[in-house]
Coordinates of C-alpha atoms and ligand atoms in Angstrom, one line a residue:
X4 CA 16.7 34.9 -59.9
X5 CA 18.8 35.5 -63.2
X6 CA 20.0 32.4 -64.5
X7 CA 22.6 31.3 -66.9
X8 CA 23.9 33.8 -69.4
X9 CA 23.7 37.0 -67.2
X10 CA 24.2 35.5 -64.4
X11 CA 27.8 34.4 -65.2
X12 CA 28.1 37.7 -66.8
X13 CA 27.6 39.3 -63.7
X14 CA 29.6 37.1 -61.8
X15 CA 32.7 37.8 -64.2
X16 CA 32.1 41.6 -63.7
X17 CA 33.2 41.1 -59.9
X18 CA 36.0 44.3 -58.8
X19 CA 38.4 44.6 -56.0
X20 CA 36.8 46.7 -52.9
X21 CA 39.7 47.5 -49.7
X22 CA 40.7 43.7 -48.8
X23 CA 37.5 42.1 -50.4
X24 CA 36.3 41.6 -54.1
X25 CA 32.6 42.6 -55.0
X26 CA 30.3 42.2 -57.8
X27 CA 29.1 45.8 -57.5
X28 CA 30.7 48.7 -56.0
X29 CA 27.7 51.0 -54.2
X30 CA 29.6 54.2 -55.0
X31 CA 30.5 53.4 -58.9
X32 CA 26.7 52.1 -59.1
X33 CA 25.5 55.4 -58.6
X34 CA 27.5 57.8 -60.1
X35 CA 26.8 55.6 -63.8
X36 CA 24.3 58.4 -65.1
X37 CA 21.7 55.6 -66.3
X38 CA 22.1 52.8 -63.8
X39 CA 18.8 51.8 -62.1
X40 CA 20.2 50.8 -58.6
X41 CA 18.8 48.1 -56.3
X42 CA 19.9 48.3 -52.5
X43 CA 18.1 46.0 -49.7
X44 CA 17.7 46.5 -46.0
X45 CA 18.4 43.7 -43.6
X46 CA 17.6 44.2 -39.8
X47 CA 19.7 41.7 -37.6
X48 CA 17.9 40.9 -34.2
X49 CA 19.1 40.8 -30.6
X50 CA 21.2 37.1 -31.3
X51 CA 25.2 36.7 -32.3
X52 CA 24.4 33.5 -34.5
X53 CA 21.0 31.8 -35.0
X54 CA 18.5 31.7 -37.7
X55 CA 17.9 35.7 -38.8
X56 CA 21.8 35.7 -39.1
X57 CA 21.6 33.0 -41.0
X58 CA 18.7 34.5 -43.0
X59 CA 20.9 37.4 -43.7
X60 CA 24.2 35.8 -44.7
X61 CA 21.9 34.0 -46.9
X62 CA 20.1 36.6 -48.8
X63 CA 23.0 38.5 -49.2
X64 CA 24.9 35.4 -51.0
X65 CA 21.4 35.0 -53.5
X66 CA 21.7 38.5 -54.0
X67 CA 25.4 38.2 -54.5
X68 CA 24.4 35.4 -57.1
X69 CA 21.8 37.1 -58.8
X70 CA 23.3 40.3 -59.8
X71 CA 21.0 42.6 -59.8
X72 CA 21.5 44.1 -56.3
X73 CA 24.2 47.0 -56.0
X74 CA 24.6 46.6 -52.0
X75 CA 23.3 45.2 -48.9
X76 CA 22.4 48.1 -45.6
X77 CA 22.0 46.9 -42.2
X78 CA 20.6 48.7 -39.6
X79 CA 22.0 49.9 -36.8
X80 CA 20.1 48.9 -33.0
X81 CA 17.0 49.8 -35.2
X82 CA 14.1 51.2 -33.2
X83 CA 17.0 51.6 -30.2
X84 CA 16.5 48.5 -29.3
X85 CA 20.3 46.3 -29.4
X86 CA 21.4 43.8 -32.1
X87 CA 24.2 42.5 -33.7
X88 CA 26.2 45.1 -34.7
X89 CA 26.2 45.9 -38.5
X90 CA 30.1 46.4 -38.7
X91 CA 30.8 42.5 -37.8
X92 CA 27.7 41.6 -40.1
X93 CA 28.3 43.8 -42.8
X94 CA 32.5 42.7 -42.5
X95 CA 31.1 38.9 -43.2
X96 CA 28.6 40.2 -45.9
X97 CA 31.5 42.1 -47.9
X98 CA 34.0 39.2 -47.4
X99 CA 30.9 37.0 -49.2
X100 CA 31.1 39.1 -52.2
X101 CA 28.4 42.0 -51.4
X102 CA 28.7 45.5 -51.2
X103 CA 27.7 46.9 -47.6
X104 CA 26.1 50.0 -46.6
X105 CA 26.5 50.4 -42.6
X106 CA 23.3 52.7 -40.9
X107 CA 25.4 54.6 -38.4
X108 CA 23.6 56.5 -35.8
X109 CA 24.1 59.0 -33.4
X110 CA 21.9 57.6 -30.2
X111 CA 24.4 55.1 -28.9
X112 CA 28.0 57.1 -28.6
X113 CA 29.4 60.0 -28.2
X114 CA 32.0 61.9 -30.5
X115 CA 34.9 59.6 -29.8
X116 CA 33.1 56.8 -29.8
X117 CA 31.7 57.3 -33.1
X118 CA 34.8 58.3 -34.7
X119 CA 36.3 55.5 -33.3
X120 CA 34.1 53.4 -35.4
X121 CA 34.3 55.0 -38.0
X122 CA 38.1 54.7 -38.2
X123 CA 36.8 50.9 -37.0
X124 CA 35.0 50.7 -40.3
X125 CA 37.6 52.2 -42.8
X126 CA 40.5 49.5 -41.2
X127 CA 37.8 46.6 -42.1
X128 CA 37.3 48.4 -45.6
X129 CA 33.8 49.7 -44.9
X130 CA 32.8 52.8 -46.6
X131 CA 29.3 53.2 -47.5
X132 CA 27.7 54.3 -44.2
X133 CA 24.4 55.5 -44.1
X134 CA 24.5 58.7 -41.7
X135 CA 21.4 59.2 -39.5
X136 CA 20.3 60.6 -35.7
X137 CA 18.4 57.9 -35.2
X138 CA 15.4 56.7 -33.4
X139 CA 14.8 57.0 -29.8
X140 CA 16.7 54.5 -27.1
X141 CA 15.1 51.4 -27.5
X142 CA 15.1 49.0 -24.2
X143 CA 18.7 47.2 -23.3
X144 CA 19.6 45.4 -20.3
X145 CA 17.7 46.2 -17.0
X146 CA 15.8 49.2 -19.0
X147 CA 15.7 52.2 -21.1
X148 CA 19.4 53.1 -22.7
X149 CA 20.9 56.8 -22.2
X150 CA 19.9 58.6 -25.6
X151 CA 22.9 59.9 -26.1
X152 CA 22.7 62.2 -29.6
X153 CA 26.1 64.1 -28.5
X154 CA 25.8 64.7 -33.0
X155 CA 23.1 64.8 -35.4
X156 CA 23.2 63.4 -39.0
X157 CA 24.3 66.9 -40.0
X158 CA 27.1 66.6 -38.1
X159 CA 27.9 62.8 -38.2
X160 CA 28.0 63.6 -42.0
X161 CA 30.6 66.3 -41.4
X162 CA 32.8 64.5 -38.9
X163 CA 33.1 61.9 -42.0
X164 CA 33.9 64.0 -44.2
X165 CA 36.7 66.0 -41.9
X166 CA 37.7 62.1 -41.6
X167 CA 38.6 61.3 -45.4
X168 CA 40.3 64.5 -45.5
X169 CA 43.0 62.4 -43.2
X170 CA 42.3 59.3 -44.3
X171 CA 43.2 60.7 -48.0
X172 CA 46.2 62.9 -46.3
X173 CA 47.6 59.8 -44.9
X174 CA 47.4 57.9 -48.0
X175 CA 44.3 55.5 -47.5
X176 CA 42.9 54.5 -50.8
X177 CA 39.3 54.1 -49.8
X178 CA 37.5 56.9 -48.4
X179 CA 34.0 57.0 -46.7
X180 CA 30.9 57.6 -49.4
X181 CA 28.4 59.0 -47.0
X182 CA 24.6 58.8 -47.4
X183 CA 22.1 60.6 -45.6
X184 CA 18.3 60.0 -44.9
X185 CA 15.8 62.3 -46.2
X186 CA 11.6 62.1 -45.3
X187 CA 9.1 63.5 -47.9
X188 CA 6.7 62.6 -46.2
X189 CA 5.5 65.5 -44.2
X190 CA 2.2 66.7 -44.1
X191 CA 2.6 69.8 -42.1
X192 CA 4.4 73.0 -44.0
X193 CA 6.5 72.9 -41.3
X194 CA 7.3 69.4 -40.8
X195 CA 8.0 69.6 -45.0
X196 CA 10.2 72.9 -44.4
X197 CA 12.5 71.2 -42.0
X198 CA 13.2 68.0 -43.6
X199 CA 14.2 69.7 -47.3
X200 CA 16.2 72.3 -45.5
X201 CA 17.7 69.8 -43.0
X202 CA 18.5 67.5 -46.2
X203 CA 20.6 70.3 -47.7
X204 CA 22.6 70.7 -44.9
X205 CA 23.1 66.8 -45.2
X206 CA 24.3 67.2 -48.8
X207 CA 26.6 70.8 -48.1
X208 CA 28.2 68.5 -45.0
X209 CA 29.1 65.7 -47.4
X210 CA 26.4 63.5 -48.3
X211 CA 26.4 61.9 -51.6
X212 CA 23.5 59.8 -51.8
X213 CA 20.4 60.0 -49.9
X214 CA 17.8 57.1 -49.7
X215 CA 13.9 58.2 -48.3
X216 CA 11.9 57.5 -45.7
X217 CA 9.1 54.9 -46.3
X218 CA 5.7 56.1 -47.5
X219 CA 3.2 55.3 -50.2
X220 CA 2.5 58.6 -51.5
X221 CA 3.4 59.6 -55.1
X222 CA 2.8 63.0 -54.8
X223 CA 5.6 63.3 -51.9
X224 CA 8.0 60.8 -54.0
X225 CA 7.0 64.0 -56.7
X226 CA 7.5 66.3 -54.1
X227 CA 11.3 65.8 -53.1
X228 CA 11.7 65.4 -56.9
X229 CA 11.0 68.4 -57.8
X230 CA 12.0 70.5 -55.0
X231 CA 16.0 68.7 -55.6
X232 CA 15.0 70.0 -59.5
X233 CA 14.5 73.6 -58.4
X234 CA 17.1 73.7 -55.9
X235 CA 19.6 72.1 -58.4
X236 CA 20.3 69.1 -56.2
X237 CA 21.5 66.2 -58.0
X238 CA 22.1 63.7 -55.0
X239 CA 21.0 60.9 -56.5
X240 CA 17.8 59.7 -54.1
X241 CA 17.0 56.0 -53.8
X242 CA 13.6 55.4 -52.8
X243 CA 12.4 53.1 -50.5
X244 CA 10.2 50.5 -50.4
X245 CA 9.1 47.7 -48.4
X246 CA 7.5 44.4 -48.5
X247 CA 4.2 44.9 -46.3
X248 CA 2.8 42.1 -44.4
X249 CA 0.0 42.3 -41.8
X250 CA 2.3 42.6 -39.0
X251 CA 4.4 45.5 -40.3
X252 CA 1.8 47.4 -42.0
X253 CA -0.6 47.1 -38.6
X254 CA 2.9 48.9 -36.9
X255 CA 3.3 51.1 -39.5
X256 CA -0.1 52.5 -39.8
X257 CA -0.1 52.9 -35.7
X258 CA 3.1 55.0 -36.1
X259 CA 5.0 52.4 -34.0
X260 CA 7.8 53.0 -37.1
X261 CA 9.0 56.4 -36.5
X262 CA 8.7 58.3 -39.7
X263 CA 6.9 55.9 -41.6
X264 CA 3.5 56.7 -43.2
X265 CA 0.9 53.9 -43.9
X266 CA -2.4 55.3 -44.3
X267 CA -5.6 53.8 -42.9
X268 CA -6.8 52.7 -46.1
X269 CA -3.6 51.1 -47.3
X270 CA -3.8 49.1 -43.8
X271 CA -7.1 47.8 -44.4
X272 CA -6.5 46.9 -48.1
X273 CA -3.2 45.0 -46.9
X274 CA -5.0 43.2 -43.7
X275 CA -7.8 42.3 -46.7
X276 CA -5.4 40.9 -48.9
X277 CA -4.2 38.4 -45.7
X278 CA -7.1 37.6 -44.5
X279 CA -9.1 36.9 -47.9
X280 CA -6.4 35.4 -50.1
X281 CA -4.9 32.8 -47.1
X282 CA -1.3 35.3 -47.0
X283 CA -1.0 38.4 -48.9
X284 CA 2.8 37.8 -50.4
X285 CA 1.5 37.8 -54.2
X286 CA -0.4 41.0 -53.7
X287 CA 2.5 42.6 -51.5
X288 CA 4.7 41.5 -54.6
X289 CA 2.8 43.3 -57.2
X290 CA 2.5 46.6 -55.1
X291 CA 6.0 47.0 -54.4
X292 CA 6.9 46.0 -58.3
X293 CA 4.1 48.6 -59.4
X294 CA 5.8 51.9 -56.7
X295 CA 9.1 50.1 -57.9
X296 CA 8.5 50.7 -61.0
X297 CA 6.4 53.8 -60.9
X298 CA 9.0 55.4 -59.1
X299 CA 12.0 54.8 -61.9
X300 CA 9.5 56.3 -64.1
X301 CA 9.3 59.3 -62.3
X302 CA 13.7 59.9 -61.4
X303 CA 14.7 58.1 -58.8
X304 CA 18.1 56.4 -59.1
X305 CA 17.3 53.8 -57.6
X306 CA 15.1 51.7 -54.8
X307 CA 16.2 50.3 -51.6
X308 CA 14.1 47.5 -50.6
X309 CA 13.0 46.6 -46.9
X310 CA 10.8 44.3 -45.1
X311 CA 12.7 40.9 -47.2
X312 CA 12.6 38.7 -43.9
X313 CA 12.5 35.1 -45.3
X314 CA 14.5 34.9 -48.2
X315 CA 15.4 36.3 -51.2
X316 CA 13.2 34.4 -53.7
X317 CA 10.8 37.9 -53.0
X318 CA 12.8 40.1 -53.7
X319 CA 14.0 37.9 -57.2
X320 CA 10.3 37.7 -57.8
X321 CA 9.4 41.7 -57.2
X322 CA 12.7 42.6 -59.5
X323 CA 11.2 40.2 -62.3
X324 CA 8.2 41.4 -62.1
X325 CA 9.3 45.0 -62.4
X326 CA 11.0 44.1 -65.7
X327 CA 7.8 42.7 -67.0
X328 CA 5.8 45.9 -66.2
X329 CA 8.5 48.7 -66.2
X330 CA 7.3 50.1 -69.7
X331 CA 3.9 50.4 -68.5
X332 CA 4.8 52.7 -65.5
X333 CA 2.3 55.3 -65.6
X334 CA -0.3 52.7 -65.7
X335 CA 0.3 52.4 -61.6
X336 CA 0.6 56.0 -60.8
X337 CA -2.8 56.3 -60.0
X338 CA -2.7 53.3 -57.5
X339 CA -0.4 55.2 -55.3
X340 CA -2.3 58.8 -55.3
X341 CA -3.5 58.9 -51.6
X342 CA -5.7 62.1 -51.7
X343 CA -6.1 62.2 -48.4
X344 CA -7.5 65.8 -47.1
X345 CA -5.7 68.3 -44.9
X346 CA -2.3 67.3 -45.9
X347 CA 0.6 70.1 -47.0
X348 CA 2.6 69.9 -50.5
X349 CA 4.3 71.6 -51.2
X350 CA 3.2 71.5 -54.7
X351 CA -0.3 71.0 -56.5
X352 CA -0.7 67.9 -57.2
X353 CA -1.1 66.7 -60.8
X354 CA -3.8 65.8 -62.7
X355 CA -4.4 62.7 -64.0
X356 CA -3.2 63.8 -67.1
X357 CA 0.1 64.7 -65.9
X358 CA 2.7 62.6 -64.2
X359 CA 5.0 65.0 -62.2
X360 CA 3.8 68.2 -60.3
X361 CA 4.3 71.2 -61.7
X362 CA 3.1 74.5 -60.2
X363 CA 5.0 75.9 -56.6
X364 CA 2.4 76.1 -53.9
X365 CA 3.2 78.9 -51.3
X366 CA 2.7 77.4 -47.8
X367 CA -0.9 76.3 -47.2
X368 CA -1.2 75.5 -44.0
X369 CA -3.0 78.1 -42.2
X370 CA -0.1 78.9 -39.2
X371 CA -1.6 80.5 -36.2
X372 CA 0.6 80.8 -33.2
X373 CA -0.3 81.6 -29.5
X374 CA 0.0 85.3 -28.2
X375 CA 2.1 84.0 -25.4
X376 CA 4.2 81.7 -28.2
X377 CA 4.8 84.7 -30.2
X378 CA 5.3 87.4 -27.5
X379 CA 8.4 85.2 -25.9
X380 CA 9.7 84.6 -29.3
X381 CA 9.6 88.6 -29.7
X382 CA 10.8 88.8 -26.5
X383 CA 14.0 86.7 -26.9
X384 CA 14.8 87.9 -30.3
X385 CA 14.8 91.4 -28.9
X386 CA 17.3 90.3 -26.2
X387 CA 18.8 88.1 -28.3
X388 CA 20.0 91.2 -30.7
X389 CA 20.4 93.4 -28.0
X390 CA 23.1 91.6 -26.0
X391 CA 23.8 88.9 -28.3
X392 CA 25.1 90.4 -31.8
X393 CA 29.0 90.5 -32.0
X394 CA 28.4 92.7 -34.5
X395 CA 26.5 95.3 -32.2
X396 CA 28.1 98.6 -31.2
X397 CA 27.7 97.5 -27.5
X398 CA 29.7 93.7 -28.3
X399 CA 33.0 95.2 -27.2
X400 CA 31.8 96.7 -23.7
X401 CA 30.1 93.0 -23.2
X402 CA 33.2 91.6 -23.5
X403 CA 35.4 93.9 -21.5
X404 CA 31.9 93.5 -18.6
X405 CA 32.8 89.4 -18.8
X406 CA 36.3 89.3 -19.0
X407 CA 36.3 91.8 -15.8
X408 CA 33.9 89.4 -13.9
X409 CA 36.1 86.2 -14.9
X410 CA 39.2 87.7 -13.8
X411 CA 37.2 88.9 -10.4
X412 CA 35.7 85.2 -10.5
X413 CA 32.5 86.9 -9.9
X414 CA 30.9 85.2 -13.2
X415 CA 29.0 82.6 -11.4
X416 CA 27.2 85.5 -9.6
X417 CA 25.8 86.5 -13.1
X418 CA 25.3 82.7 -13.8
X419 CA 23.4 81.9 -10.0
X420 CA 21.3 85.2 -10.0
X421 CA 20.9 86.4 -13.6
X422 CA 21.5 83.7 -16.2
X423 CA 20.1 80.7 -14.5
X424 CA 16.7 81.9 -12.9
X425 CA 16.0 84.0 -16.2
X426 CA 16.5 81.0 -18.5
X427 CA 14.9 78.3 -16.4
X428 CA 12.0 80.3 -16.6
X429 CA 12.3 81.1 -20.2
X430 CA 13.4 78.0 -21.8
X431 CA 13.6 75.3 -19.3
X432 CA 17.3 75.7 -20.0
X433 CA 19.5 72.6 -18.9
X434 CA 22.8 74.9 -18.3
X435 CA 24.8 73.3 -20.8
X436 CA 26.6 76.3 -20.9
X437 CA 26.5 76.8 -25.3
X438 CA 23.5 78.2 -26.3
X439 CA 21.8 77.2 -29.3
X440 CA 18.6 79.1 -28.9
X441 CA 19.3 81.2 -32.2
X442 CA 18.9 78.1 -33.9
X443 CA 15.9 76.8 -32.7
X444 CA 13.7 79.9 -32.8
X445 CA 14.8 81.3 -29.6
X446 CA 13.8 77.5 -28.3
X447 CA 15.9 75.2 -26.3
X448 CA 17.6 72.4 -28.0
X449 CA 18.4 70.3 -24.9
X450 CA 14.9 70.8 -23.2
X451 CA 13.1 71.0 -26.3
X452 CA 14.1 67.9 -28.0
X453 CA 14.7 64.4 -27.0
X454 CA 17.7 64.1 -29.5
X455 CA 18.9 67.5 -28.7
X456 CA 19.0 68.2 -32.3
X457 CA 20.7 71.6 -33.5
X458 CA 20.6 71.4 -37.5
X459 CA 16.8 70.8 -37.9
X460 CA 14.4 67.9 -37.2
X461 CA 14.9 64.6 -37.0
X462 CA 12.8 61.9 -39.4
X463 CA 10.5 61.0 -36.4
X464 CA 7.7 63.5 -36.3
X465 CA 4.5 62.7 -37.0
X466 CA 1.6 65.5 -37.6
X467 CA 4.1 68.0 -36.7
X468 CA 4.2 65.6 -33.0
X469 CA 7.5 64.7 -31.0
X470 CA 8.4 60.9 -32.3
X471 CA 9.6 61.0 -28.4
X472 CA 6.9 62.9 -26.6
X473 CA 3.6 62.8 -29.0
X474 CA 1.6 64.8 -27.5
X475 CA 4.3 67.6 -27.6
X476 CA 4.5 69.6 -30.8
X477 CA 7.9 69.2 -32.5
X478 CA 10.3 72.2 -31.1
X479 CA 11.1 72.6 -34.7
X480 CA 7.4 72.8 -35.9
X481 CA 7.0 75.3 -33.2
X482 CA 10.2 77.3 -34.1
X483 CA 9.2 77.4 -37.7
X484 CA 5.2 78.7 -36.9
X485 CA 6.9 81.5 -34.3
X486 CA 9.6 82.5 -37.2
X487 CA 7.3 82.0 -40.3
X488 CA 4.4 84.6 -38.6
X489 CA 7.5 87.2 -38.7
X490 CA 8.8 86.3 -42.5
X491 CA 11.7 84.9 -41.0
X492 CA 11.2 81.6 -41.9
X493 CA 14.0 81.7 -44.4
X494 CA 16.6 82.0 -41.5
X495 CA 15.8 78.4 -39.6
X496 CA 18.1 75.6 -40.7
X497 CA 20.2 77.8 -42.7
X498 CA 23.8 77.2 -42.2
X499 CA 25.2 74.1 -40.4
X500 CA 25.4 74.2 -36.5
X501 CA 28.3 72.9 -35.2
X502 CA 28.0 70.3 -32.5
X503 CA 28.0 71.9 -29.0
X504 CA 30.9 72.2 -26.4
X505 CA 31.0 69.9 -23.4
X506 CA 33.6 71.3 -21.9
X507 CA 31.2 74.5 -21.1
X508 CA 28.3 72.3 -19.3
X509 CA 27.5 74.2 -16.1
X510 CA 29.3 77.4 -16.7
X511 CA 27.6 80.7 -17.9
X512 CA 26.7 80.5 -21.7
X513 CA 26.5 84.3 -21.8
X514 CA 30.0 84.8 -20.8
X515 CA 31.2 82.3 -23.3
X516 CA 29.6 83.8 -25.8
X517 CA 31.2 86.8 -24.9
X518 CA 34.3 85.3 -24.8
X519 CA 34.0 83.2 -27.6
X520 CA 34.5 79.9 -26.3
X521 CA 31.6 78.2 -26.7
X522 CA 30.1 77.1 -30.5
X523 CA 30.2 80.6 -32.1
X524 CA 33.7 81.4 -32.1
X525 CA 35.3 83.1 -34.9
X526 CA 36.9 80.7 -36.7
X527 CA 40.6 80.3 -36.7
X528 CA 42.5 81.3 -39.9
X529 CA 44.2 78.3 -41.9
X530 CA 47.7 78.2 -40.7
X531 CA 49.5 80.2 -43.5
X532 CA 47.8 83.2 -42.5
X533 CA 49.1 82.6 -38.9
Ligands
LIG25 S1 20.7 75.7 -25.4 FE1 21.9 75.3 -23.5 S2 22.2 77.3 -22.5 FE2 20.7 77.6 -24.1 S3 18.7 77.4 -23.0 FE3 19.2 75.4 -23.8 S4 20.4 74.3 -22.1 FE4 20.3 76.5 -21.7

């Protein structure tokens, strides 16, 4: 922990946040160009008071004392499973001094629920919210909680923004600084495709920072480098790391941590370390201070640091060690080279000589795709342009056929005989009445994905696998292989995808199409051209 001097330095440097007064401020950390920004992440557990609340408040006052860390995240139900809720915990934090960054996911509540806390979190002064999906319902009271996912992160992240419009329109002074989650750690092309492309939607809908998903892989930390170099993204990126212990790497390396990459040989090395040395924490130490450091060598802004469950005399320890070691940096890279075989980047890696990747790979993944997988794709693309372009010659006869059987209330004829049996059959549809099969590569969003997902893949996958159903591929691995074998690639995760209609659940998604009422409608001109 700093001491003396800097310490009180710190302390003095303390500003005024909404109602409460911080010694950093998350959002003016990470907008100073050369600021090297330290975040942690606490987990409360399924308890209101008790000791992990108590660790908590704890190492967040430490942290508060020390001064070296910008802002505190807690998670939100992490793994689906309940806990205190990070608005009340994060409130206390802030009060104590710390900056806050709430996880806010989309599993739990619908629209209005989740803009109700949001508007919760701006009254209490709470503005750094870390958007994501989510994982999977976790187990409540009496069983398995309704996955709701009404939004995705994409959307969350819009919603927020659409939010501080008001919020500034009615003359709030703090506004919401939205972060999103981004995984380099892919090791399918398609997997890799989805998450970059899904991350700039993230950033076009408003986020501001992103923070990564946890792996151990320097030539993915490269990875999302470089590709934010080429794509001129400057989001600053926070990496993150985590304190592994036996218990969490064993987890982590049998993919019970959605998202999270631990490979077998970092598993062993780390069960090694416990077994041999009577507790691994000194070796756990150095190998976070090592990536630490290794990856402010390489450009990130910052690192967010997980897995600090008894105190925070760890994560004092892993920061002074870092500051001991930061000048030799490329010393470590090598440690954290996995060279594992089969695995897609999207860049060659380095050589030994280098540090940062350098030369584009085109897709290397060899993408084969079932003659039944690609004849329904051709299939539903044809029909999908044939009746389905409002730019089409035959758009206006479609919409005089469906406003003629609406007025006759003859449309559930075409829904009961036509639409239904058709897309059953087809895509397993659940009628929900706005298609958003376009998006998904002529796939079904509802029946094709646990999280219902409509602006590309959530974190979870693994191997190009459903996080919820692993022996299913991902519907948006399989929507890439279907689009990529055509060239179309390009045209998957694209444009953002507004959230889908409820209102239409049930009623025939090719007459509101038609009639544009469901998620496609033209949008309405701003008011002065009224
Ligand atoms: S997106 Fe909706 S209408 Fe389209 S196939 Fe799926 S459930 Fe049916």
């Amino acid at each position: 922990m700093i001491t003396g001097s800097n310490a009180k330095l710190y302390r003095a440097c303390r500003v005024q946040q909404g109602d409460s007064t911080v010694l950093h401020n998350f959002h003016d950390d990470i907008s100073i160009p050369d600021k090297f920004v330290v975040t942690l992440e606490l987990v409360p557990g399924r308890e209101s008071s008790g000791r992990t609340i108590d660790t908590i408040t704890g190492i967040s006052k430490d942290a508060s004392t020390d001064g070296r860390i910008t802002a505190v995240s807690i998670t939100d139900n992490p793994g689906g499973n309940p806990a205190l809720s990070p608005d009340a915990l994060g409130h206390e934090i802030l009060n104590n001094g710390m900056d806050v960054i709430v996880h806010f996911t989309c599993r739990d509540t619908n629209r209005v629920g989740m803009e109700s806390r949001a508007l919760q979190l701006a009254h209490m002064g709470m503005k750094n919210i870390l958007a994501l999906t989510g994982d999977y319902s976790g187990k409540g009271f009496g069983g398995v909680g309704l996955p709701v996912f009404d939004f995705d992160s994409v959307i969350l992240t819009s919603m927020l923004k659409d939010l501080n419009k008001r919020l500034i329109r009615s003359g709030h002074s703090s506004i919401f600084v939205t972060g999103c989650a981004v995984s380099p750690f892919k090791y399918t092309e398609a997997e890799a495709w989805v998450q970059y492309k899904k991350m700039e939607r993230k950033i076009e809908a408003g986020a501001s920072f992103a923070i990564t998903q946890l792996g151990y892989d320097i030539d993915k930390y490269e990875e999302l480098l470089q590709y934010n170099r080429d794509k001129n993204i400057d989001t600053p990126v926070l990496a993150s790391l985590y304190l592994l212990d036996k218990r969490s790497a064993r987890a982590m390396h049998a993919g019970r941590v959605p998202g999270v990459h631990v490979t077998d040989r970092l598993c062993k090395t780390v069960l090694r370390e416990w077994e041999q040395h009577g507790g691994g924490m000194p070796q756990a130490i150095e190998r976070t201070a090592r990536l630490g450091v290794v990856l402010k060598g390489i450009g990130y802004k910052g690192i967010h640091l997980g897995g600090i469950h008894g105190g925070f005399e760890d994560v004092g320890k892993i920061l002074d060690r870092m500051a001991v070691i930061e000048h030799n940096w490329q010393d470590y890279i090598e440690e954290f080279r996995e060279n594992e075989p089969n695995r897609f980047y999207l860049y060659k890696q380095p050589t030994k000589q280098q540090t940062t990747a350098t030369a584009v790979l085109p897709g290397k993944d060899t993408i084969t795709v079932k003659l039944t997988e690609n004849c329904h794709y051709l299939f539903l693309r044809a029909a999908h342009d044939l009746f389905f372009d409002k730019g089409a010659s035959l758009a206006p006869m479609y919409k005089r056929i469906s406003r003629s059987l609406e007025k006759n209330k003859a449309s559930w004829l075409l829904k009961v005989f036509f639409e239904d049996p058709f897309k059953k059959l087809m895509l397993s549809c659940k009628s929900c009445g706005d298609c958003g099969i376009q998006h998904v590569g002529f796939l079904c969003p509802e029946s094709g994905c646990p999280k219902h997902t409509r602006n590309g893949a959530c974190g979870g996958s693994k191997d190009g696998f459903c996080e919820v159903n692993t022996d299913k591929l991902c519907v948006w691995v399989r929507a890439y292989r279907r689009m990529k074998q055509h060239g179309e690639a390009e045209k998957l995760t694209c444009a953002f995808v507004p959230p889908r209609l409820w209102e239409l659940k049930g009623t025939s998604s090719w007459i509101n199409f038609h009639l544009d009422r469901d998620h496609q409608k033209p949008a309405k001109p701003p008011a002065r051209m009224l």
